[in-house]
Tab-separated table of C-alpha atoms in Angstrom:
chain	number	residue	atom	x	y	z
A	1	MET	CA	12.313	13.846	-6.663
A	2	THR	CA	15.937	12.661	-6.155
A	3	PHE	CA	17.027	8.893	-6.984
A	4	PRO	CA	17.953	7.476	-3.590
A	5	PRO	CA	22.323	7.686	-3.318
A	6	ASN	CA	22.681	3.856	-3.659
A	7	ARG	CA	20.948	3.703	-6.860
A	8	PRO	CA	22.370	5.564	-9.837
A	9	ARG	CA	20.175	8.259	-11.769
A	10	SER	CA	20.019	6.631	-15.548
A	11	ALA	CA	21.058	9.089	-18.018
A	12	GLY	CA	17.937	8.943	-19.930
A	13	LEU	CA	15.075	9.206	-16.945
A	14	ARG	CA	15.040	12.827	-15.037
A	15	PRO	CA	13.445	13.395	-11.861
A	16	VAL	CA	10.686	16.096	-11.390
A	17	PRO	CA	9.025	17.400	-8.481
A	18	SER	CA	6.030	14.823	-7.233
A	19	HIS	CA	3.420	14.318	-9.780
A	20	ALA	CA	4.359	18.143	-11.642
A	21	GLY	CA	3.946	18.072	-15.517
A	22	VAL	CA	1.278	15.493	-15.253
A	23	ALA	CA	-1.871	17.763	-15.799
A	24	ARG	CA	-4.316	15.058	-15.734
A	25	THR	CA	-3.469	12.764	-12.833
A	26	GLY	CA	-2.854	13.304	-9.270
A	27	PRO	CA	-1.389	12.086	-6.139
A	28	LEU	CA	-2.812	9.650	-3.462
A	29	PRO	CA	-2.912	10.309	-0.294
A	30	GLU	CA	0.225	9.123	1.581
A	31	ALA	CA	-2.095	7.212	4.000
A	32	SER	CA	-3.428	5.078	0.757
A	33	ALA	CA	0.268	4.722	-0.567
A	34	VAL	CA	0.848	2.800	2.123
A	35	ALA	CA	-1.945	0.690	2.314
A	36	LEU	CA	-1.686	-0.248	-1.454
A	37	ASP	CA	0.372	-3.100	-3.214
A	38	CYS	CA	2.479	-2.525	-6.415
A	39	LEU	CA	-0.250	-3.360	-9.050
A	40	GLN	CA	-3.067	-1.580	-7.122
A	41	THR	CA	-0.988	1.992	-6.923
A	42	GLY	CA	-1.806	2.614	-11.008
A	43	LEU	CA	-5.007	1.628	-10.510
A	44	ALA	CA	-6.103	3.893	-8.042
A	45	LEU	CA	-4.390	6.624	-9.750
A	46	LEU	CA	-6.435	5.766	-12.474
A	47	ALA	CA	-9.767	5.653	-10.551
A	48	ASP	CA	-9.195	8.991	-8.941
A	49	HIS	CA	-8.493	10.090	-12.313
A	50	HIS	CA	-11.697	9.618	-13.879
A	51	HIS	CA	-14.333	9.189	-10.933
A	52	GLY	CA	-12.786	11.386	-8.589
A	53	PRO	CA	-10.520	11.652	-5.488
A	54	GLY	CA	-10.988	9.338	-2.714
A	55	THR	CA	-12.623	6.330	-5.478
A	56	HIS	CA	-9.265	4.274	-4.900
A	57	LEU	CA	-10.490	3.560	-1.663
A	58	ARG	CA	-13.179	0.861	-2.583
A	59	LEU	CA	-10.542	-1.234	-3.187
A	60	GLY	CA	-10.814	-1.749	0.712
A	61	THR	CA	-13.363	-4.460	0.775
A	62	ARG	CA	-12.872	-6.798	3.901
A	63	PRO	CA	-9.621	-8.987	2.834
A	64	GLY	CA	-10.772	-12.296	1.904
A	65	PHE	CA	-8.433	-15.773	2.147
A	66	ALA	CA	-7.973	-17.449	-1.349
A	67	PRO	CA	-4.539	-18.603	-1.329
A	68	ARG	CA	-3.289	-20.198	-4.909
A	69	PRO	CA	-0.662	-23.131	-5.176
A	70	THR	CA	2.386	-22.059	-6.847
A	71	GLY	CA	5.372	-24.079	-7.583
A	72	THR	CA	6.580	-24.344	-4.440
A	73	LEU	CA	4.659	-22.533	-1.708
A	74	PRO	CA	0.859	-20.901	-1.663
A	75	THR	CA	0.226	-17.604	-2.033
A	76	VAL	CA	-2.639	-15.076	-1.419
A	77	GLU	CA	-0.621	-12.275	-3.842
A	78	ALA	CA	-3.104	-10.995	-6.456
A	79	SER	CA	-2.284	-11.818	-9.803
A	80	VAL	CA	-2.526	-8.995	-12.773
A	81	THR	CA	-5.379	-10.466	-14.158
A	82	ASP	CA	-6.922	-10.326	-10.542
A	83	ARG	CA	-6.159	-6.571	-10.113
A	84	LEU	CA	-7.941	-5.603	-13.354
A	85	ALA	CA	-11.174	-7.841	-12.447
A	86	ASP	CA	-11.211	-5.542	-9.092
A	87	ALA	CA	-10.530	-2.395	-11.163
A	88	ARG	CA	-13.556	-3.792	-13.052
A	89	ARG	CA	-15.812	-4.786	-10.243
A	90	HIS	CA	-14.860	-1.720	-7.407
A	91	LEU	CA	-13.055	1.118	-9.460
A	92	GLY	CA	-15.266	1.837	-12.980
A	93	LEU	CA	-12.546	0.788	-15.209
A	94	ARG	CA	-12.838	-1.313	-17.962
A	95	VAL	CA	-9.920	-2.474	-20.009
A	96	ARG	CA	-10.410	-1.702	-23.724
A	97	ASP	CA	-7.284	-2.689	-25.280
A	98	ARG	CA	-3.997	-4.873	-23.972
A	99	HIS	CA	-0.271	-4.075	-25.559
A	100	ALA	CA	2.673	-5.988	-25.238
A	101	VAL	CA	5.643	-3.701	-25.785
A	102	ARG	CA	7.942	-5.392	-28.311
A	103	THR	CA	11.408	-4.349	-30.196
A	104	GLY	CA	10.632	-2.546	-32.973
A	105	ALA	CA	6.806	-2.102	-32.469
A	106	PRO	CA	5.627	1.375	-31.700
A	107	LEU	CA	3.718	2.085	-28.578
A	108	PRO	CA	-0.010	2.711	-28.486
A	109	PRO	CA	-1.205	6.019	-29.608
A	110	GLY	CA	-0.481	8.776	-26.867
A	111	PRO	CA	-1.325	10.579	-24.903
A	112	GLY	CA	-2.635	7.714	-22.384
A	113	PRO	CA	-2.321	7.509	-19.603
A	114	TYR	CA	-1.871	4.104	-19.764
A	115	TYR	CA	-1.461	1.548	-17.132
A	116	ALA	CA	1.691	0.027	-17.167
A	117	VAL	CA	3.067	-3.438	-16.031
A	118	ALA	CA	6.702	-4.066	-16.153
A	119	ASP	CA	9.762	-6.241	-14.098
A	120	ALA	CA	10.637	-3.901	-11.426
A	121	TYR	CA	14.079	-5.507	-11.900
A	122	HIS	CA	14.932	-3.220	-15.305
A	123	LEU	CA	12.855	-0.160	-14.047
A	124	PRO	CA	15.743	2.589	-12.626
A	125	TRP	CA	13.405	4.776	-10.786
A	126	VAL	CA	12.525	2.073	-8.041
A	127	PRO	CA	14.650	0.051	-4.955
A	128	TYR	CA	14.265	-3.333	-6.834
A	129	HIS	CA	16.447	-2.267	-9.859
A	130	ARG	CA	18.816	-4.718	-11.135
A	131	GLN	CA	18.017	-6.653	-7.196
A	132	ARG	CA	14.592	-8.407	-7.706
A	133	HIS	CA	12.466	-9.480	-10.536
A	134	MET	CA	8.681	-8.816	-9.554
A	135	GLU	CA	5.558	-7.149	-11.185
A	136	HIS	CA	5.222	-3.347	-10.936
A	137	SER	CA	2.916	-0.857	-12.209
A	138	PHE	CA	3.001	2.352	-13.016
A	139	LEU	CA	1.415	4.929	-15.516
A	140	VAL	CA	3.075	6.411	-18.320
A	141	GLU	CA	1.887	9.627	-20.752
A	142	TYR	CA	3.394	10.427	-24.104
A	143	GLY	CA	2.457	12.772	-26.987
A	144	ALA	CA	5.023	14.959	-29.160
A	145	GLY	CA	7.322	16.291	-26.166
A	146	PRO	CA	8.616	14.135	-23.244
A	147	ALA	CA	6.783	11.346	-21.862
A	148	THR	CA	6.050	11.102	-18.604
A	149	VAL	CA	6.239	8.229	-16.183
A	150	LEU	CA	3.943	8.097	-13.127
A	151	ASP	CA	4.786	6.081	-9.875
A	152	ALA	CA	2.101	6.065	-6.698
A	153	TYR	CA	4.259	3.182	-4.675
A	154	HIS	CA	5.771	3.789	-0.893
A	155	ASN	CA	7.600	1.073	0.214
A	156	ASP	CA	11.053	0.731	2.520
A	157	THR	CA	12.867	-2.018	1.150
A	158	PRO	CA	16.618	-3.526	2.212
A	159	TRP	CA	17.438	-1.763	-1.348
A	160	GLY	CA	16.309	1.827	-0.749
A	161	GLY	CA	12.823	3.543	-0.124
A	162	ALA	CA	10.524	3.744	-3.155
A	163	ARG	CA	8.286	6.672	-3.076
A	164	PRO	CA	5.885	8.428	-5.281
A	165	GLY	CA	6.835	10.754	-7.498
A	166	SER	CA	6.846	11.232	-11.525
A	167	TRP	CA	9.728	11.328	-13.777
A	168	THR	CA	10.706	12.725	-17.449
A	169	VAL	CA	12.037	10.514	-20.480
A	170	SER	CA	12.235	10.957	-24.231
A	171	PRO	CA	9.966	8.466	-25.750
A	172	ALA	CA	12.604	7.108	-27.343
A	173	TYR	CA	13.762	5.679	-24.011
A	174	LEU	CA	10.601	4.789	-22.706
A	175	ALA	CA	10.100	2.768	-25.447
A	176	ASP	CA	13.691	0.902	-24.963
A	177	LEU	CA	13.039	0.618	-21.487
A	178	LEU	CA	9.370	-1.214	-21.605
A	179	VAL	CA	10.460	-3.844	-24.139
A	180	GLU	CA	13.611	-4.070	-21.684
A	181	ALA	CA	11.346	-4.408	-18.880
A	182	GLY	CA	8.996	-6.744	-20.899
A	183	ALA	CA	6.079	-4.539	-20.490
A	184	GLU	CA	2.487	-4.734	-21.018
A	185	LEU	CA	0.348	-1.162	-21.536
A	186	PHE	CA	-3.398	-1.448	-20.685
A	187	ALA	CA	-6.125	1.238	-22.024
A	188	LEU	CA	-8.735	1.633	-19.549
A	189	ASP	CA	-11.979	3.192	-20.006
A	190	PRO	CA	-14.052	4.631	-17.079
A	191	ALA	CA	-17.209	2.750	-16.552
A	192	PRO	CA	-20.414	3.422	-14.520
A	193	LEU	CA	-19.802	2.686	-10.611
A	194	ASP	CA	-21.356	-0.104	-9.249
A	195	PRO	CA	-23.039	1.035	-5.972
A	196	ALA	CA	-23.338	-2.596	-4.394
A	197	ALA	CA	-19.414	-2.458	-4.981
A	198	SER	CA	-18.450	0.070	-2.474
A	199	SER	CA	-19.804	-1.950	0.690
A	200	PRO	CA	-16.730	-2.264	2.763
A	201	ASP	CA	-17.742	-5.572	3.963
A	202	GLY	CA	-18.072	-7.533	0.503
A	203	THR	CA	-16.598	-10.381	2.050
A	204	ALA	CA	-17.876	-10.268	5.833
A	205	ASP	CA	-19.343	-13.797	5.533
A	206	ALA	CA	-16.214	-15.428	3.829
A	207	ARG	CA	-14.596	-16.611	7.368
A	208	PRO	CA	-11.155	-18.351	6.078
A	209	ASP	CA	-11.493	-22.291	6.831
A	210	PRO	CA	-9.259	-23.691	9.327
A	211	VAL	CA	-8.550	-26.465	7.817
A	212	ALA	CA	-6.835	-24.092	4.426
A	213	VAL	CA	-6.001	-21.901	7.177
A	214	GLN	CA	-3.550	-24.685	8.973
A	215	HIS	CA	-2.357	-26.306	5.974
A	216	TYR	CA	-1.397	-22.888	4.373
A	217	THR	CA	0.437	-21.935	7.186
A	218	GLY	CA	2.041	-25.248	7.346
A	219	ALA	CA	3.586	-25.387	4.303
A	220	TYR	CA	5.652	-22.500	5.522
A	221	ARG	CA	6.123	-23.848	8.918
A	222	ASP	CA	7.681	-27.299	7.373
A	223	HIS	CA	9.353	-25.747	4.068
A	224	PRO	CA	12.871	-27.876	3.690
A	225	ASP	CA	14.212	-24.268	2.820
A	226	ARG	CA	13.751	-21.923	5.896
A	227	PRO	CA	15.703	-19.106	3.624
A	228	ALA	CA	13.020	-19.717	0.933
A	229	ALA	CA	10.283	-19.977	3.126
A	230	TYR	CA	10.755	-17.338	5.554
A	231	GLU	CA	11.547	-14.948	2.281
A	232	ARG	CA	8.350	-15.993	0.801
A	233	LEU	CA	6.737	-15.066	4.041
A	234	ASN	CA	8.006	-11.778	4.270
A	235	LEU	CA	5.595	-10.917	1.287
A	236	GLU	CA	2.409	-12.653	2.630
A	237	VAL	CA	2.249	-11.020	5.716
A	238	TRP	CA	3.349	-7.895	4.456
A	239	LEU	CA	-0.059	-8.121	1.640
A	240	GLN	CA	-2.073	-8.580	4.826
A	241	VAL	CA	-0.689	-5.452	6.303
A	242	ARG	CA	-1.666	-3.393	3.496
A	243	ALA	CA	-4.729	-5.461	2.963
A	244	TRP	CA	-6.249	-4.388	6.211
A	245	ARG	CA	-5.107	-0.771	6.152
A	246	LEU	CA	-6.705	-0.020	3.367
A	247	HIS	CA	-9.926	-1.739	4.642
A	248	ALA	CA	-9.227	0.215	7.697
A	249	LEU	CA	-9.547	3.640	5.523
A	250	HIS	CA	-12.651	2.605	3.557
A	251	THR	CA	-14.317	1.672	6.947
A	252	GLY	CA	-13.109	4.126	9.225
A	253	GLY	CA	-14.115	1.271	11.826
A	254	PRO	CA	-11.406	0.530	14.488
A	255	ALA	CA	-11.208	-3.374	14.313
A	256	ALA	CA	-9.422	-2.982	10.915
A	257	GLY	CA	-6.700	-1.053	11.955
A	258	GLU	CA	-6.541	-2.492	15.259
A	259	HIS	CA	-6.519	-6.055	13.093
A	260	ALA	CA	-3.763	-4.426	10.839
A	261	GLU	CA	-1.451	-3.195	13.493
A	262	ARG	CA	-1.421	-6.619	14.928
A	263	TRP	CA	-0.201	-8.313	10.955
A	264	GLN	CA	2.028	-5.169	11.112
A	265	ARG	CA	3.901	-6.355	14.480
A	266	LEU	CA	3.969	-9.908	13.460
A	267	SER	CA	5.581	-8.269	9.893
A	268	GLU	CA	8.417	-7.271	11.765
A	269	ARG	CA	8.641	-10.498	13.590
A	270	VAL	CA	8.799	-12.581	10.365
A	271	TYR	CA	11.552	-9.852	8.843
A	272	LEU	CA	13.801	-10.255	11.799
A	273	ALA	CA	13.375	-13.972	11.518
A	274	SER	CA	14.290	-14.101	8.224
A	275	ARG	CA	17.418	-12.126	8.575
A	276	ARG	CA	18.369	-14.067	11.199
A	277	VAL	CA	17.526	-18.056	9.614
A	278	THR	CA	19.196	-16.143	6.609
A	279	HIS	CA	22.762	-16.106	8.922
A	280	GLY	CA	22.050	-19.566	10.162
A	281	LYS	CA	20.419	-18.523	13.473
A	282	GLY	CA	17.209	-20.304	15.069
A	283	GLU	CA	13.956	-19.315	14.299
A	284	PRO	CA	11.791	-17.930	17.098
A	285	GLN	CA	8.780	-19.903	18.777
A	286	GLY	CA	5.236	-19.540	17.895
A	287	LEU	CA	5.646	-17.303	14.698
A	288	PHE	CA	3.434	-19.375	12.723
A	289	GLN	CA	0.950	-20.505	15.632
A	290	GLU	CA	0.484	-16.130	15.548
A	291	PHE	CA	0.543	-16.396	11.970
A	292	ALA	CA	-2.295	-19.196	11.947
A	293	ALA	CA	-4.139	-17.519	14.617
A	294	LEU	CA	-4.110	-13.751	13.310
A	295	LEU	CA	-5.954	-15.421	9.982
A	296	LEU	CA	-8.253	-16.960	11.787
A	297	SER	CA	-9.620	-13.695	14.078
A	298	ALA	CA	-10.001	-11.461	11.462
A	299	PRO	CA	-12.916	-9.298	12.738
A	300	PRO	CA	-16.181	-9.643	11.171
A	301	GLY	CA	-17.910	-6.947	9.026
A	302	ALA	CA	-16.906	-3.373	10.095
A	303	ALA	CA	-20.166	-2.381	11.688
A	304	GLY	CA	-20.498	1.683	11.638
A	305	SER	CA	-18.697	2.233	8.828
A	306	ALA	CA	-19.243	5.995	8.282
A	307	GLN	CA	-20.654	6.522	4.840
A	308	ALA	CA	-19.995	4.668	1.230
A	309	ALA	CA	-16.393	5.155	-0.411
A	310	GLY	CA	-15.875	8.048	-2.763
A	311	GLU	CA	-14.558	11.552	-3.070
A	312	VAL	CA	-16.203	12.232	0.887
A	313	SER	CA	-14.149	9.148	2.211
A	314	GLY	CA	-11.262	10.279	0.157
A	315	GLU	CA	-11.178	13.925	1.564
A	316	GLN	CA	-11.279	12.350	5.289
A	317	ALA	CA	-8.432	10.337	4.835
A	318	GLU	CA	-6.633	13.266	3.618
A	319	ARG	CA	-8.084	15.411	6.767
A	320	ALA	CA	-6.627	12.958	8.874
A	321	ASP	CA	-3.486	12.295	6.860
A	322	ARG	CA	-2.553	15.626	7.261
A	323	ALA	CA	-3.022	16.501	10.572
A	324	VAL	CA	-0.956	13.890	11.948
A	325	ARG	CA	2.050	14.597	9.445
A	326	GLU	CA	1.313	18.825	10.710
A	327	ALA	CA	1.324	17.165	13.981
A	328	LEU	CA	4.180	15.844	13.882
A	329	ALA	CA	5.785	18.361	12.046
A	330	ALA	CA	5.096	21.327	14.570
A	331	VAL	CA	5.673	19.353	17.894
A	332	LEU	CA	8.556	16.988	16.901
A	333	ARG	CA	10.129	19.780	14.315
A	334	LEU	CA	10.634	16.770	11.606
A	335	PRO	CA	9.870	17.228	7.960
A	336	PRO	CA	6.267	17.129	6.931
A	337	GLY	CA	5.990	13.233	6.385
A	338	ASP	CA	9.750	12.696	7.624
A	339	LEU	CA	8.229	10.225	10.345
A	340	ALA	CA	8.231	6.747	8.214
A	341	ASP	CA	4.958	4.225	9.108
A	342	GLY	CA	6.176	1.788	11.487
A	343	ARG	CA	8.895	3.786	13.201
A	344	PRO	CA	8.212	4.064	16.946
A	345	LEU	CA	7.439	7.869	17.703
A	346	SER	CA	9.427	6.861	20.924
A	347	SER	CA	12.867	6.547	18.454
A	348	VAL	CA	12.686	10.381	17.776
A	349	ALA	CA	15.291	12.312	20.412
A	350	THR	CA	12.910	14.920	20.711
A	351	PHE	CA	9.827	12.695	21.963
A	352	ASN	CA	8.275	12.211	25.224
A	353	SER	CA	5.262	12.012	27.269
A	354	PHE	CA	4.609	16.076	27.324
A	355	ARG	CA	4.770	15.500	23.542
A	356	MET	CA	2.330	12.940	23.112
A	357	VAL	CA	0.006	15.416	24.793
A	358	ASP	CA	0.808	17.919	22.601
A	359	ILE	CA	0.728	15.853	19.450
A	360	LEU	CA	-3.026	14.753	20.258
A	361	GLU	CA	-4.166	18.386	20.890
A	362	HIS	CA	-2.517	19.436	17.625
A	363	ILE	CA	-4.605	16.525	15.703
A	364	GLU	CA	-7.713	17.189	18.179
A	365	ASN	CA	-7.842	21.311	17.367
A	366	ALA	CA	-7.163	20.479	13.494
A	367	LEU	CA	-9.923	18.002	13.109
A	368	ASP	CA	-12.211	19.095	15.953
A	369	ILE	CA	-12.769	15.745	17.191
A	370	GLU	CA	-11.943	14.060	20.725
A	371	VAL	CA	-10.673	11.083	21.273
A	372	PRO	CA	-11.588	9.532	24.533
A	373	ALA	CA	-9.220	8.531	27.334
A	374	ASP	CA	-9.723	4.829	27.353
A	375	GLU	CA	-8.409	4.742	23.306
A	376	LEU	CA	-5.043	6.210	24.443
A	377	THR	CA	-3.219	3.307	24.540
A	378	ALA	CA	0.235	2.251	23.644
A	379	ASP	CA	-0.926	0.591	20.411
A	380	SER	CA	-3.295	3.836	19.103
A	381	LEU	CA	-0.323	5.880	19.786
A	382	ARG	CA	2.719	4.341	18.389
A	383	ASP	CA	3.775	5.645	15.100
A	384	ALA	CA	2.416	8.048	12.298
A	385	SER	CA	0.244	5.234	10.995
A	386	THR	CA	-1.769	4.211	14.026
A	387	LEU	CA	-2.082	7.927	15.076
A	388	ARG	CA	-4.041	8.114	11.537
A	389	THR	CA	-6.240	5.594	12.581
A	390	LEU	CA	-7.428	6.551	15.064
A	391	ALA	CA	-7.702	10.409	13.972
A	392	LEU	CA	-9.704	8.787	10.660
A	393	ARG	CA	-11.984	6.609	13.231
A	394	HIS	CA	-13.215	9.673	15.056
A	395	LEU	CA	-13.147	12.067	11.788
A	396	THR	CA	-15.769	9.793	10.385
A	397	ALA	CA	-17.622	8.588	13.340
A	398	ARG	CA	-18.419	12.056	13.565
A	399	ALA	CA	-19.770	12.365	9.986
A	400	GLY	CA	-21.710	9.508	10.119
A	401	ALA	CA	-23.293	11.173	13.184
A	402	ALA	CA	-23.988	14.204	11.738
A	403	GLY	CA	-25.704	12.286	8.850
A	404	ASP	CA	-27.737	10.290	11.458
A	405	ARG	CA	-28.943	13.838	12.924
A	406	ARG	CA	-30.019	14.827	9.236
């Protein structure tokens, strides 16, 4: 794995093939990596490491709505404390020790893996390096030889793309880097998984309060510093996109996937509006009404969740993701994974309606499913993400039907 050309490689940090050299911690499916926020990814890796592939999908309970006040604008962004509580409740991960990295103090005993949280501004493998201060998570392992940094984050930013990978670094360099980034290391031990905590509809009855929604969206609509309001709004909407994508993976149900796609379309509108406002141009009409409407129109608890999350759900997500990637590579002659989520299929020069038929048949044959004609809409066939949602929905429905026959 190489660093993007706009980000110079640090002399002390050497990329290695994705996840190679990390014997005890495997990668996440791409479908999951694009549905997790930057504090969840490290926890997801550890959950699958301790409890088996697919355990991380237990984080995909139905998204709630609990904004908290900050100095200027309210936010639904979770804190590290929130994410660690989620890990205990849903992932069977319990904090045994917490270590703040300080100058001159030794790192805790190896080999780990340790869940690390640090300021992304100081991390040379992410595009936020020297661009933006924000908390970011990753795993570190170290012992007698080189240390390893493992980061599962997947996102596109104005400064380049963040992609999952692993890097080797000398223990001394790692210690200096963690000090500079104000890192905290958490030793997380496995704990028994709570079967009740795997329900995808754990917050199904927690409907957003319309008054709270209007107060929250109104704070962004009426904030006097419009560029600052839109900059923060980009994050708020992005968090909703990721939360509903993860819920769709967890449930395999169509309603959550369709709701995630509506959030994705709003996210694109917000980003465009943000760029225009930053350059002194006018704001689009109806954007904040749509923002409030999406919060209030969240689908009820996903009926017909195919199965409890766990290894089988993780296997299904990987199969759906692999089938879509292989179909796009075979039909459009693209490298596997080259077509990023959110990029329309119509933007590929080799794509047309005939190729769409070939792509769909490739996916159906690979997964032994058949998608009804009335589900083949522009929204469900828009890009790689919508194809995965469609494929996973029918894959899990078929598995659920087989379970009913048994």
